[in-house]
Coordinates of C-alpha atoms and ligand atoms in Angstrom, one line a residue:
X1 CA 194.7 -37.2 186.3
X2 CA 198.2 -39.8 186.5
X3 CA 196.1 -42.8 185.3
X4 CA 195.9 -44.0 189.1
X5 CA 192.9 -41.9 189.8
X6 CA 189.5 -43.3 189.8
X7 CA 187.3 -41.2 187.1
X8 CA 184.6 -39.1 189.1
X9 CA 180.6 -38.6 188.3
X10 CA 180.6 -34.5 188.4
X11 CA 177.5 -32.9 188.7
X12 CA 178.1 -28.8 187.8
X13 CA 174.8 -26.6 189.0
X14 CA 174.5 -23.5 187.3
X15 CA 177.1 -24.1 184.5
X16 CA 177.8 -20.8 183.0
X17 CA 181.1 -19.3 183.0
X18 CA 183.1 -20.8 185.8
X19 CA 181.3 -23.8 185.9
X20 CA 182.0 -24.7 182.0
X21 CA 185.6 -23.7 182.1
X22 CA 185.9 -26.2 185.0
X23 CA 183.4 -29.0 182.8
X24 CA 185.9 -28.9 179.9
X25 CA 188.7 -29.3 182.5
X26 CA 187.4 -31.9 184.3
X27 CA 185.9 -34.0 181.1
X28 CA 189.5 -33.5 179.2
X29 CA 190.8 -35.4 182.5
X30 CA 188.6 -38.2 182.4
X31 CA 185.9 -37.5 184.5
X32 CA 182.0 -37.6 183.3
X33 CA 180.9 -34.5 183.8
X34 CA 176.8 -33.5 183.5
X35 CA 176.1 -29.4 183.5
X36 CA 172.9 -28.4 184.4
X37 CA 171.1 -24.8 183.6
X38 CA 167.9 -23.5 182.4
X39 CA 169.7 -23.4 178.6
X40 CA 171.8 -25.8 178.6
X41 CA 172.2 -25.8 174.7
X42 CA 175.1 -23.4 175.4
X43 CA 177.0 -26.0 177.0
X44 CA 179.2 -27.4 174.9
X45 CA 180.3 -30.8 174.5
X46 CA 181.9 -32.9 175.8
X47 CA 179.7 -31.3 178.9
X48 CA 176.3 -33.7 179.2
X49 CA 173.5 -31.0 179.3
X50 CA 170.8 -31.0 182.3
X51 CA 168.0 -28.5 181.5
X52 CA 166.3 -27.4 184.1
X53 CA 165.9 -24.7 186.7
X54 CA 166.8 -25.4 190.1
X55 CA 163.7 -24.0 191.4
X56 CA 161.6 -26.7 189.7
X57 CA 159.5 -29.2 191.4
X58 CA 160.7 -32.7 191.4
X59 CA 164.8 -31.6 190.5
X60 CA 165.4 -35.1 191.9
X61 CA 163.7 -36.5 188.7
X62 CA 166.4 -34.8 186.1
X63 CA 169.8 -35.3 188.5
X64 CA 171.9 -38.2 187.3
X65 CA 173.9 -39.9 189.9
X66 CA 177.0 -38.6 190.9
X67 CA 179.2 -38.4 193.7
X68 CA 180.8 -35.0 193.4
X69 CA 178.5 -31.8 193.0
X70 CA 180.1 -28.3 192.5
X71 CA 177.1 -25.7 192.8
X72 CA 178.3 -22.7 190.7
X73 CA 174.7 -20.6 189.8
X74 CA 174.6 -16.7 190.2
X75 CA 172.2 -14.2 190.8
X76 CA 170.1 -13.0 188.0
X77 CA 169.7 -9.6 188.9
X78 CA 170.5 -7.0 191.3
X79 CA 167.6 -7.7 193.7
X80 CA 167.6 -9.2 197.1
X81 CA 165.0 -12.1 195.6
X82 CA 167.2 -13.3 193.1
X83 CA 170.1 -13.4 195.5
X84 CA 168.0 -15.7 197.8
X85 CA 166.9 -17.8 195.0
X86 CA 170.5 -18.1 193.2
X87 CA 172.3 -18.4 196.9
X88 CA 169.8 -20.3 199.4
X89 CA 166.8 -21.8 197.5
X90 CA 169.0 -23.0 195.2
X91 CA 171.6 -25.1 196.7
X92 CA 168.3 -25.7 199.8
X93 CA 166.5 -27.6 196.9
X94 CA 169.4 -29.2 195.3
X95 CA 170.6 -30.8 198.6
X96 CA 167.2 -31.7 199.4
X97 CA 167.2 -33.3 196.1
X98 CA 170.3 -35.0 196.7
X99 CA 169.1 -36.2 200.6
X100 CA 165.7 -37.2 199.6
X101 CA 167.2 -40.1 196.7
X102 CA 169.9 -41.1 198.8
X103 CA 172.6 -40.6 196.2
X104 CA 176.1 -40.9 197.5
X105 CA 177.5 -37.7 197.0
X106 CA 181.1 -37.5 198.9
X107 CA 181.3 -34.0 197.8
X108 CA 179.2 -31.2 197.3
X109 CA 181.2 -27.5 196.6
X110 CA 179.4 -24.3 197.0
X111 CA 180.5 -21.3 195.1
X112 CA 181.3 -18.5 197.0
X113 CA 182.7 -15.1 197.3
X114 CA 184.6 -12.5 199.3
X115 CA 181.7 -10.6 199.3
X116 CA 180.9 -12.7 202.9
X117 CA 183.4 -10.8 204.9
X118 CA 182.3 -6.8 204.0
X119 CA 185.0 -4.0 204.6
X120 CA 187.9 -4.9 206.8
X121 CA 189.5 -1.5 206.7
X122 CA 192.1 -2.7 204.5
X123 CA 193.3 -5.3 206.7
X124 CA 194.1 -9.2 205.6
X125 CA 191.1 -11.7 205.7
X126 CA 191.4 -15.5 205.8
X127 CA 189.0 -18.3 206.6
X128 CA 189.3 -17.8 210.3
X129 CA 187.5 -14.2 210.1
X130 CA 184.7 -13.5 211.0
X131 CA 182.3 -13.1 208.6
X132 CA 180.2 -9.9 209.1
X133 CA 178.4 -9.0 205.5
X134 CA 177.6 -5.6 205.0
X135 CA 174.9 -6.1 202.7
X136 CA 172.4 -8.5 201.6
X137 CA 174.6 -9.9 199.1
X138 CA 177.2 -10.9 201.1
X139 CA 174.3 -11.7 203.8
X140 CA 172.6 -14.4 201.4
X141 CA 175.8 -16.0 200.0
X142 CA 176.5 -16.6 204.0
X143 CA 173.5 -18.0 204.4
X144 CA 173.7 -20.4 201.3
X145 CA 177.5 -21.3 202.8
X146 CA 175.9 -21.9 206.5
X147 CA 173.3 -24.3 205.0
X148 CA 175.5 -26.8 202.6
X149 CA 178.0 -26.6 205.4
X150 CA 175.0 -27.8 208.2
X151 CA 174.2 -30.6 205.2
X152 CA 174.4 -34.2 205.7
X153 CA 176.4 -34.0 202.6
X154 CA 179.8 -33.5 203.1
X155 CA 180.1 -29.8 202.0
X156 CA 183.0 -27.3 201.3
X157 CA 183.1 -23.5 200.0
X158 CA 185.4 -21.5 197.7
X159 CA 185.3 -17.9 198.4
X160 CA 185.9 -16.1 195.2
X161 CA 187.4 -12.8 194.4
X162 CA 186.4 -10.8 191.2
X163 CA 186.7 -12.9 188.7
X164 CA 188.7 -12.1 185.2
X165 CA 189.3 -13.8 182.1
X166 CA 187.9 -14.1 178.4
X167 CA 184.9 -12.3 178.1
X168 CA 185.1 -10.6 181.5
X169 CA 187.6 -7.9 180.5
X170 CA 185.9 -5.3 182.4
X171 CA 188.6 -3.6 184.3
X172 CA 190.4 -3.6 180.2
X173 CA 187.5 -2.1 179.4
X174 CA 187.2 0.7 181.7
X175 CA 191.0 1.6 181.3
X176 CA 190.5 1.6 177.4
X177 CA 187.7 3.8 177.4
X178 CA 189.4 6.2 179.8
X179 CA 186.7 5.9 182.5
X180 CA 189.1 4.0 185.3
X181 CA 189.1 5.9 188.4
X182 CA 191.0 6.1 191.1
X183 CA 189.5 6.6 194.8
X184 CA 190.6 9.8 196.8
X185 CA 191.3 8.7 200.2
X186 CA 193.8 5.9 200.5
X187 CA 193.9 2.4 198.8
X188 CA 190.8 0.2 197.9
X189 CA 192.5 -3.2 197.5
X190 CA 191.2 -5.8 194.6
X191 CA 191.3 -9.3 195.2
X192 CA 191.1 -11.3 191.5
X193 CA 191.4 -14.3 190.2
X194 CA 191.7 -15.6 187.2
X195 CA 189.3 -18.1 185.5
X196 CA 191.3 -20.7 184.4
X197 CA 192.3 -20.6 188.6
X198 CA 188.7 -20.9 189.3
X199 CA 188.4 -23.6 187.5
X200 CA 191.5 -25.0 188.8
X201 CA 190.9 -24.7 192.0
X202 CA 187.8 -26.4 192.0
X203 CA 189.5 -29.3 190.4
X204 CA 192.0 -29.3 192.9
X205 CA 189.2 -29.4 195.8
X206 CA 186.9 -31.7 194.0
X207 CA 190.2 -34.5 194.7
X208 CA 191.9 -33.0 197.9
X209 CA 191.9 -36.0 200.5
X210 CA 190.3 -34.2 203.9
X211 CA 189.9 -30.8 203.0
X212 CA 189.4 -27.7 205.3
X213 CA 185.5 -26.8 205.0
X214 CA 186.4 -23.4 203.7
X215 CA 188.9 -22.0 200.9
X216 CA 189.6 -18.3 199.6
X217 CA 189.8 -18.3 195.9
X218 CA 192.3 -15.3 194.8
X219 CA 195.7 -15.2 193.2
X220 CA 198.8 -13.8 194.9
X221 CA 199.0 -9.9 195.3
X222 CA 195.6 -8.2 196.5
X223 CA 196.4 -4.8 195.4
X224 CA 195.0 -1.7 194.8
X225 CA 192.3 -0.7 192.4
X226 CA 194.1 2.1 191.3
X227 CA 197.9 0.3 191.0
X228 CA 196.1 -2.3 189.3
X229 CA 194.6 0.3 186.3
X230 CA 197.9 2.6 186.3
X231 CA 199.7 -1.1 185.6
X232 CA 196.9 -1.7 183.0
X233 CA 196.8 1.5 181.6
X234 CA 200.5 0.9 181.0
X235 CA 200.5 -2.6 179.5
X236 CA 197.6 -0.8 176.8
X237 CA 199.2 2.4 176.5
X238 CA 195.8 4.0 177.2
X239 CA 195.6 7.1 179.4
X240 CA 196.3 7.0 183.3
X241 CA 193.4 6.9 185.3
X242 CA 191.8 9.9 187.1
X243 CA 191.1 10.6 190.8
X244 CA 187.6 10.3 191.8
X245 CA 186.9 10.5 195.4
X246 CA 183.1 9.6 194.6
X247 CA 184.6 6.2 193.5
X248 CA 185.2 4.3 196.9
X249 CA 181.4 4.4 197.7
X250 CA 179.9 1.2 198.4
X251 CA 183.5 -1.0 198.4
X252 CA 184.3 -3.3 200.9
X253 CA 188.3 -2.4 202.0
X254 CA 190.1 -6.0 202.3
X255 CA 193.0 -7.7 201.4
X256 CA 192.4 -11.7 201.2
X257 CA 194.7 -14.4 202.0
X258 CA 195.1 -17.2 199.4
X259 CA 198.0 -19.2 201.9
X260 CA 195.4 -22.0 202.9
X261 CA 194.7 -22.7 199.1
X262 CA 198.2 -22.5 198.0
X263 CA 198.9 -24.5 201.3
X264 CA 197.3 -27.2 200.0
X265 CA 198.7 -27.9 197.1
X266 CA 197.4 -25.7 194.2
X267 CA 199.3 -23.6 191.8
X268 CA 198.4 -20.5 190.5
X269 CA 198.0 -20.5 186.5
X270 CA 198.1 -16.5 186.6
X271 CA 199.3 -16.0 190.1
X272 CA 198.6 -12.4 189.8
X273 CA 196.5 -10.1 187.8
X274 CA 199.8 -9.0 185.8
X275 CA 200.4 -12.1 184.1
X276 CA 196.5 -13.0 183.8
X277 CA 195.8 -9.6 181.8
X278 CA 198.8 -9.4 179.8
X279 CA 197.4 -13.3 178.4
X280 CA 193.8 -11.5 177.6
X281 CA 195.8 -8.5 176.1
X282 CA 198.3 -10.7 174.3
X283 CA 195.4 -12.6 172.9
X284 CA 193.6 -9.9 171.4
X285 CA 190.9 -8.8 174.0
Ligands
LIG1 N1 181.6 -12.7 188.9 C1 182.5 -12.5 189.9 O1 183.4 -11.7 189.9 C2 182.3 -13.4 191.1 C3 183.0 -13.1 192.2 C4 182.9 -14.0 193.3 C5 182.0 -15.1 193.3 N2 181.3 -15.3 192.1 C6 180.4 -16.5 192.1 O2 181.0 -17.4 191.2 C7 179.9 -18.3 190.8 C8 180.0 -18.5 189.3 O3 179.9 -17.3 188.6 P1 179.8 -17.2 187.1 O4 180.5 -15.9 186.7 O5 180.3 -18.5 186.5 O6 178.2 -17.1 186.9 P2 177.4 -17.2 185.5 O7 178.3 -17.1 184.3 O8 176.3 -16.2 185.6 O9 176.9 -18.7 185.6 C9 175.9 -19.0 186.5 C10 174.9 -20.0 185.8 O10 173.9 -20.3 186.7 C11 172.8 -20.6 185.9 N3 171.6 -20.5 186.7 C12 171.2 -19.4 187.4 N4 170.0 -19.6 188.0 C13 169.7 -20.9 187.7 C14 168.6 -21.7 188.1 N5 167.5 -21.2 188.8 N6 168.5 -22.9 187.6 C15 169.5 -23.4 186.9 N7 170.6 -22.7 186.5 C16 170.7 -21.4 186.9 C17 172.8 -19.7 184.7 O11 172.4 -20.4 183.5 P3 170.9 -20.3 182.9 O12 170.5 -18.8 182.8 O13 171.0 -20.9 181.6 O14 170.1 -21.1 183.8 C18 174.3 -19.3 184.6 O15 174.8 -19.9 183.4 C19 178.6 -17.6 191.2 O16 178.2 -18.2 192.4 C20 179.0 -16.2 191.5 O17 178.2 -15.6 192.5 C21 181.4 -14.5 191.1

């Protein structure tokens, strides 16, 4: 913040590892900043903790008053349930919540992903795509984006990419153990982003004076699955990775724009996955 900026009340639902990284962010600016999950003793401090479960009766009862909310809870399994309760009955209740006390909320942020627009053939994406899911993943994420979008509270959605950082080292992992694999038949493209960029961005679009109602959250260079662990391989000196035509089942083909983002005046921390993992690797993950 340059000192001229009025603090803001932050409300984060379903503060785990975006949401946090974006708390401490927010807090070390100035802002007050409350976290609310069903354990918040893992949030730590300056972060005010909000236990509860968004499912609850009565959530308005807990909520302290705020005028930006950045909803940020995920699934907690694989099922279709817990996608409808993390991605619809979630952020349903919470705005009702919100509605039903009259708070003035200017903002409210829903947490998306990519996962919205299913398999584009390996052609570019943007916000003015159509979204066709091809599963009910991406179906109930849609539906949880269609419903703070049609709220009374002003709403706007980040579409994230597969997130990476401390802790989620995943694609490391795989390359370490010698178990990356690369599809047969053509390129799969990845679309990442970096957690420190999550968090940025939603910084950035908790302030941005009349924002679009939707953003894509990636860095730079979509590129492909297999480039990507032949570059990691290379930064670890860990064997290449192997061709497995059995690999591209179930991936959605896409390349996703981050223009409108960048557009708007944010600036990629790790601008692509190259300088984001060789951070984690230089730091000892
Ligand atoms: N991971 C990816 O690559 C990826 C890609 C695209 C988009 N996204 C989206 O990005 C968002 C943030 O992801 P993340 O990695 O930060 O998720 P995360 O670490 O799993 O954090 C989500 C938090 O939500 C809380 N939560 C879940 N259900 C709740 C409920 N009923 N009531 C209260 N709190 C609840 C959980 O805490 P408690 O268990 O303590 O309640 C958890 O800490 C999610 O919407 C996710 O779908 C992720």
């Amino acid at each position: 913040m340059d000192g001229k900026e009025t603090p803001l009340q932050v409300l984060i639902a379903g503060c785990g590892y975006v949401g946090t990284a974006l708390g401490l962010e927010l807090a070390a600016q100035g802002d007050t900043v409350w976290g609310l999950r069903r354990n918040a003793g893992k949030l730590p401090s300056p972060i005010r903790p909000v236990a509860a479960d968004l499912l609850a009766d009565r959530l308005e009862d807990v909520l302290p008053q705020v005028d930006r909310v950045v909803y940020a809870a995920a699934a907690d399994g694989p099922r279709e349930d817990a996608y409808r309760r993390a991605y619809v009955e979630g952020p349903g209740r919470l705005l009702a919540a919100l509605t039903a006390r009259g708070d003035p909320v200017e903002r409210f942020i829903f947490v998306s992903s990519t996962a919205v627009y299913g398999d584009a053939g390996g052609g570019w994406v943007d916000e003015a795509t159509p979204c066709i899911p091809e599963n009910f993943r991406g179906s109930r994420v849609l539906e949880g984006e269609e419903a703070v979008l049609a709220s009374s509270i002003p709403g706007l959605v980040l579409r994230l990419g597969g997130i990476y950082g401390p802790g989620r080292t995943r694609l490391l992992d795989r390359v370490r153990e010698g178990k990356a694999r690369c599809p047969g038949d053509g390129p799969i493209w990845s679309n990442r982003i970096h957690r420190e960029d999550c968090a940025g961005a939603l910084a950035h679009l908790l302030r941005l004076q009349e924002p679009h109602p939707v953003y894509l959250g990636v860095d730079d260079a979509p590129t492909p699955l297999c480039q990507v662990y032949r570059e990691l391989a290379a930064m670890l000196d860990a064997p290449e990775p192997q061709v497995d035509p059995a690999s591209t089942r179930d991936r959605s083909n896409k390349r996703c724009s981050n223009r409108r983002l960048r557009e708007s005046g944010y600036h990629f921390r790790f601008p692509t996955f190259r300088e984001g993992y060789r951070a984690l690797v230089e730091s000892g993950a």
